PDB file of C-alpha atoms in Angstrom:
ATOM      1  CA  MET K 295     -36.258   1.357  -4.039  1.00 76.00           C
ATOM      2  CA  SER K 296     -33.238   2.225  -1.902  1.00 94.00           C
ATOM      3  CA  SER K 297     -31.512   0.074   0.545  1.00 96.00           C
ATOM      4  CA  VAL K 298     -28.780   0.497   3.460  1.00 97.00           C
ATOM      5  CA  THR K 299     -26.231  -2.285   3.800  1.00 97.00           C
ATOM      6  CA  LEU K 300     -24.567  -3.199   7.265  1.00 97.00           C
ATOM      7  CA  GLU K 301     -21.666  -5.628   7.359  1.00 97.00           C
ATOM      8  CA  VAL K 302     -20.683  -7.690  10.456  1.00 97.00           C
ATOM      9  CA  GLU K 303     -17.542  -9.656  10.791  1.00 97.00           C
ATOM     10  CA  VAL K 304     -16.528 -11.643  14.148  1.00 96.00           C
ATOM     11  CA  PRO K 305     -13.500 -13.632  14.277  1.00 96.00           C
ATOM     12  CA  SER K 306     -13.778 -17.071  16.174  1.00 95.00           C
ATOM     13  CA  THR K 307     -11.469 -19.717  17.167  1.00 94.00           C
ATOM     14  CA  PHE K 308     -13.812 -22.438  16.346  1.00 93.00           C
ATOM     15  CA  PRO K 309     -13.721 -24.024  12.962  1.00 95.00           C
ATOM     16  CA  ALA K 310     -16.298 -22.750  10.256  1.00 95.00           C
ATOM     17  CA  ASP K 311     -18.524 -26.013  10.576  1.00 94.00           C
ATOM     18  CA  ARG K 312     -18.630 -25.837  14.277  1.00 93.00           C
ATOM     19  CA  VAL K 313     -19.788 -22.195  14.217  1.00 93.00           C
ATOM     20  CA  PHE K 314     -22.406 -22.923  11.373  1.00 95.00           C
ATOM     21  CA  LYS K 315     -23.689 -26.132  13.509  1.00 93.00           C
ATOM     22  CA  VAL K 316     -24.252 -23.756  16.571  1.00 93.00           C
ATOM     23  CA  PHE K 317     -25.958 -21.206  14.374  1.00 92.00           C
ATOM     24  CA  SER K 318     -27.958 -23.787  13.172  1.00 91.00           C
ATOM     25  CA  ASP K 319     -29.392 -23.991  16.682  1.00 93.00           C
ATOM     26  CA  PHE K 320     -30.002 -20.442  17.114  1.00 95.00           C
ATOM     27  CA  ASP K 321     -33.877 -20.648  17.645  1.00 95.00           C
ATOM     28  CA  THR K 322     -33.371 -22.717  20.809  1.00 95.00           C
ATOM     29  CA  ILE K 323     -29.831 -21.069  21.894  1.00 97.00           C
ATOM     30  CA  ALA K 324     -30.915 -17.338  21.381  1.00 96.00           C
ATOM     31  CA  PRO K 325     -33.883 -17.016  23.930  1.00 97.00           C
ATOM     32  CA  LYS K 326     -31.673 -18.929  26.460  1.00 96.00           C
ATOM     33  CA  VAL K 327     -28.663 -16.768  26.354  1.00 96.00           C
ATOM     34  CA  LEU K 328     -30.442 -13.548  25.476  1.00 96.00           C
ATOM     35  CA  PRO K 329     -33.828 -13.532  26.687  1.00 97.00           C
ATOM     36  CA  GLN K 330     -34.051  -9.836  26.976  1.00 97.00           C
ATOM     37  CA  VAL K 331     -33.513  -9.633  23.178  1.00 96.00           C
ATOM     38  CA  PHE K 332     -35.126 -12.974  21.755  1.00 97.00           C
ATOM     39  CA  LYS K 333     -38.201 -13.996  24.254  1.00 97.00           C
ATOM     40  CA  SER K 334     -39.261 -16.668  21.711  1.00 97.00           C
ATOM     41  CA  ILE K 335     -38.535 -18.054  18.206  1.00 97.00           C
ATOM     42  CA  GLU K 336     -41.109 -20.391  16.650  1.00 97.00           C
ATOM     43  CA  ILE K 337     -41.627 -22.163  13.437  1.00 97.00           C
ATOM     44  CA  VAL K 338     -45.091 -20.887  11.938  1.00 97.00           C
ATOM     45  CA  GLN K 339     -44.811 -23.118   8.626  1.00 97.00           C
ATOM     46  CA  GLY K 340     -42.294 -25.463   7.289  1.00 97.00           C
ATOM     47  CA  ASN K 341     -39.648 -27.702   8.725  1.00 93.00           C
ATOM     48  CA  GLY K 342     -36.465 -25.342   8.856  1.00 91.00           C
ATOM     49  CA  ASP K 343     -35.699 -25.731   5.182  1.00 94.00           C
ATOM     50  CA  VAL K 344     -36.031 -23.207   2.581  1.00 97.00           C
ATOM     51  CA  GLY K 345     -39.497 -21.524   2.610  1.00 97.00           C
ATOM     52  CA  THR K 346     -39.879 -21.882   6.272  1.00 97.00           C
ATOM     53  CA  ILE K 347     -41.593 -19.048   8.162  1.00 98.00           C
ATOM     54  CA  LYS K 348     -40.612 -18.356  11.713  1.00 98.00           C
ATOM     55  CA  THR K 349     -42.293 -15.824  14.316  1.00 98.00           C
ATOM     56  CA  PHE K 350     -39.611 -13.685  16.762  1.00 97.00           C
ATOM     57  CA  THR K 351     -41.118 -12.318  19.875  1.00 98.00           C
ATOM     58  CA  PHE K 352     -38.584  -9.904  21.049  1.00 97.00           C
ATOM     59  CA  GLY K 353     -37.490  -9.154  24.740  1.00 96.00           C
ATOM     60  CA  ASP K 354     -37.677  -5.788  26.708  1.00 95.00           C
ATOM     61  CA  ALA K 355     -34.118  -4.847  25.477  1.00 92.00           C
ATOM     62  CA  VAL K 356     -35.251  -4.091  21.830  1.00 91.00           C
ATOM     63  CA  PRO K 357     -37.927  -1.672  20.748  1.00 92.00           C
ATOM     64  CA  PHE K 358     -39.682  -4.191  18.909  1.00 96.00           C
ATOM     65  CA  THR K 359     -42.305  -6.792  19.892  1.00 97.00           C
ATOM     66  CA  SER K 360     -42.583  -9.189  16.937  1.00 97.00           C
ATOM     67  CA  ALA K 361     -41.699 -10.098  13.697  1.00 98.00           C
ATOM     68  CA  LYS K 362     -41.871 -12.776  10.991  1.00 98.00           C
ATOM     69  CA  TYR K 363     -39.056 -14.190   8.922  1.00 97.00           C
ATOM     70  CA  LYS K 364     -38.861 -16.486   5.920  1.00 98.00           C
ATOM     71  CA  VAL K 365     -35.794 -19.012   5.171  1.00 97.00           C
ATOM     72  CA  ASP K 366     -34.582 -17.844   1.519  1.00 98.00           C
ATOM     73  CA  ALA K 367     -31.475 -20.275   1.238  1.00 97.00           C
ATOM     74  CA  LEU K 368     -29.663 -22.793   3.397  1.00 96.00           C
ATOM     75  CA  ASP K 369     -26.407 -24.174   2.082  1.00 96.00           C
ATOM     76  CA  VAL K 370     -24.779 -26.344   4.829  1.00 94.00           C
ATOM     77  CA  SER K 371     -22.068 -27.739   2.785  1.00 95.00           C
ATOM     78  CA  ASN K 372     -20.735 -23.920   2.302  1.00 96.00           C
ATOM     79  CA  ASN K 373     -22.024 -22.797   5.743  1.00 97.00           C
ATOM     80  CA  SER K 374     -24.121 -20.150   4.438  1.00 97.00           C
ATOM     81  CA  TYR K 375     -27.711 -19.183   5.169  1.00 96.00           C
ATOM     82  CA  ASN K 376     -29.788 -16.220   3.876  1.00 97.00           C
ATOM     83  CA  TYR K 377     -33.315 -15.288   5.607  1.00 97.00           C
ATOM     84  CA  SER K 378     -35.444 -12.112   5.212  1.00 98.00           C
ATOM     85  CA  PHE K 379     -37.793 -10.541   7.944  1.00 98.00           C
ATOM     86  CA  ILE K 380     -40.920  -9.905   6.024  1.00 98.00           C
ATOM     87  CA  GLU K 381     -43.549  -8.683   8.603  1.00 98.00           C
ATOM     88  CA  GLY K 382     -43.373  -6.830  11.972  1.00 98.00           C
ATOM     89  CA  ASP K 383     -42.683  -3.722  13.792  1.00 97.00           C
ATOM     90  CA  ASN K 384     -38.885  -4.224  13.465  1.00 97.00           C
ATOM     91  CA  LEU K 385     -39.604  -2.811   9.638  1.00 97.00           C
ATOM     92  CA  MET K 386     -40.319   0.354  11.397  1.00 96.00           C
ATOM     93  CA  GLY K 387     -43.078   1.416   8.777  1.00 96.00           C
ATOM     94  CA  ILE K 388     -40.224   2.350   6.454  1.00 97.00           C
ATOM     95  CA  LEU K 389     -38.772  -1.083   5.156  1.00 98.00           C
ATOM     96  CA  ASP K 390     -40.185  -3.628   2.946  1.00 97.00           C
ATOM     97  CA  SER K 391     -37.987  -6.153   4.251  1.00 98.00           C
ATOM     98  CA  ILE K 392     -34.658  -6.877   5.869  1.00 98.00           C
ATOM     99  CA  SER K 393     -32.601  -9.493   4.213  1.00 98.00           C
ATOM    100  CA  TYR K 394     -29.583 -11.413   5.705  1.00 97.00           C
ATOM    101  CA  HIS K 395     -26.845 -13.226   4.398  1.00 98.00           C
ATOM    102  CA  VAL K 396     -24.873 -15.275   6.771  1.00 97.00           C
ATOM    103  CA  LYS K 397     -21.538 -17.133   5.771  1.00 97.00           C
ATOM    104  CA  VAL K 398     -18.929 -18.572   8.186  1.00 97.00           C
ATOM    105  CA  VAL K 399     -15.567 -18.837   6.317  1.00 97.00           C
ATOM    106  CA  PRO K 400     -12.619 -20.692   7.407  1.00 97.00           C
ATOM    107  CA  SER K 401      -9.397 -18.405   8.563  1.00 97.00           C
ATOM    108  CA  GLU K 402      -5.899 -19.261  10.265  1.00 95.00           C
ATOM    109  CA  GLY K 403      -6.891 -20.126  13.651  1.00 94.00           C
ATOM    110  CA  GLY K 404     -10.421 -20.658  13.291  1.00 96.00           C
ATOM    111  CA  SER K 405     -12.988 -18.790  11.308  1.00 97.00           C
ATOM    112  CA  VAL K 406     -14.894 -15.677  10.587  1.00 97.00           C
ATOM    113  CA  PHE K 407     -18.537 -15.034  11.143  1.00 96.00           C
ATOM    114  CA  LYS K 408     -19.776 -12.792   8.156  1.00 97.00           C
ATOM    115  CA  GLN K 409     -22.922 -11.321   8.146  1.00 97.00           C
ATOM    116  CA  THR K 410     -24.443  -8.917   5.667  1.00 98.00           C
ATOM    117  CA  ILE K 411     -27.793  -7.322   6.399  1.00 98.00           C
ATOM    118  CA  LYS K 412     -29.676  -4.989   3.702  1.00 98.00           C
ATOM    119  CA  TYR K 413     -32.233  -2.795   4.767  1.00 98.00           C
ATOM    120  CA  ASN K 414     -34.763  -2.728   1.864  1.00 98.00           C
ATOM    121  CA  CYS K 415     -36.671   0.833   2.270  1.00 97.00           C
ATOM    122  CA  LYS K 416     -40.109   1.514   0.849  1.00 96.00           C
ATOM    123  CA  GLY K 417     -39.240   5.080  -0.133  1.00 94.00           C
ATOM    124  CA  ASP K 418     -36.338   7.358   0.611  1.00 93.00           C
ATOM    125  CA  GLU K 419     -36.398   7.386   4.343  1.00 94.00           C
ATOM    126  CA  LYS K 420     -33.680   5.266   5.764  1.00 96.00           C
ATOM    127  CA  PRO K 421     -32.762   3.777   9.048  1.00 96.00           C
ATOM    128  CA  ALA K 422     -30.860   6.236  11.294  1.00 95.00           C
ATOM    129  CA  GLU K 423     -27.192   5.758  11.899  1.00 96.00           C
ATOM    130  CA  GLU K 424     -27.468   5.703  15.659  1.00 96.00           C
ATOM    131  CA  PHE K 425     -30.008   2.712  14.872  1.00 95.00           C
ATOM    132  CA  LEU K 426     -27.621   1.079  12.523  1.00 96.00           C
ATOM    133  CA  THR K 427     -24.785   1.202  15.162  1.00 96.00           C
ATOM    134  CA  LYS K 428     -26.991  -0.160  17.540  1.00 95.00           C
ATOM    135  CA  GLU K 429     -27.812  -3.051  15.319  1.00 95.00           C
ATOM    136  CA  LYS K 430     -24.307  -3.833  14.550  1.00 96.00           C
ATOM    137  CA  GLU K 431     -23.465  -4.024  18.400  1.00 95.00           C
ATOM    138  CA  LEU K 432     -26.591  -6.331  19.059  1.00 94.00           C
ATOM    139  CA  TYR K 433     -25.525  -8.652  16.268  1.00 95.00           C
ATOM    140  CA  GLU K 434     -21.900  -8.900  17.258  1.00 95.00           C
ATOM    141  CA  ASN K 435     -23.077  -9.260  20.977  1.00 95.00           C
ATOM    142  CA  THR K 436     -25.756 -11.976  19.996  1.00 95.00           C
ATOM    143  CA  TYR K 437     -22.982 -13.968  18.315  1.00 95.00           C
ATOM    144  CA  LYS K 438     -20.581 -13.781  21.317  1.00 94.00           C
ATOM    145  CA  ALA K 439     -23.309 -15.076  23.529  1.00 95.00           C
ATOM    146  CA  ILE K 440     -24.293 -17.764  21.406  1.00 95.00           C
ATOM    147  CA  GLU K 441     -20.356 -18.921  20.971  1.00 93.00           C
ATOM    148  CA  ALA K 442     -20.123 -18.723  24.697  1.00 94.00           C
ATOM    149  CA  TYR K 443     -23.019 -21.043  25.075  1.00 95.00           C
ATOM    150  CA  ALA K 444     -21.214 -23.516  22.499  1.00 93.00           C
ATOM    151  CA  VAL K 445     -18.022 -23.142  24.686  1.00 92.00           C
ATOM    152  CA  ALA K 446     -19.981 -24.181  27.820  1.00 95.00           C
ATOM    153  CA  HIS K 447     -21.758 -27.079  25.986  1.00 94.00           C
ATOM    154  CA  PRO K 448     -18.828 -29.141  24.209  1.00 90.00           C
ATOM    155  CA  GLU K 449     -20.667 -32.225  24.071  1.00 91.00           C
ATOM    156  CA  THR K 450     -23.303 -30.855  21.754  1.00 90.00           C
ATOM    157  CA  TYR K 451     -21.006 -28.586  19.702  1.00 86.00           C
TER     158      TYR K 451
END
């Protein structure tokens, strides 16, 4: 089975634990700040811990309608989170799954949000470069929108 890996890194002036706290509320914040991308995110099974299954309903700004994802690992003390999209039209008929590893690492003056995305292909067909470029921009813009939400809500974050 072949795969394609995409790396996203976004620096932040927030400390790592604060960035991770904001992203722990992704399901609530994302549909508020980017409804054109995330119409809704709902837990189908579980309580948010490892094994939880969530359904994403995408907005009009993305070429997909819905997807299911599973929480694979959660390590709050190390500010890391792993999850996989396991079902949905975002797999484009050519992917078995899309695996994500998110880690927020401390840096001088703040932190760096690091996300590794692995597109696990069914066969030899892989996502196009143009698609991957758009995906990377979407992830970066999503991060910035969520961080802006945190800045606007300092009493919560």
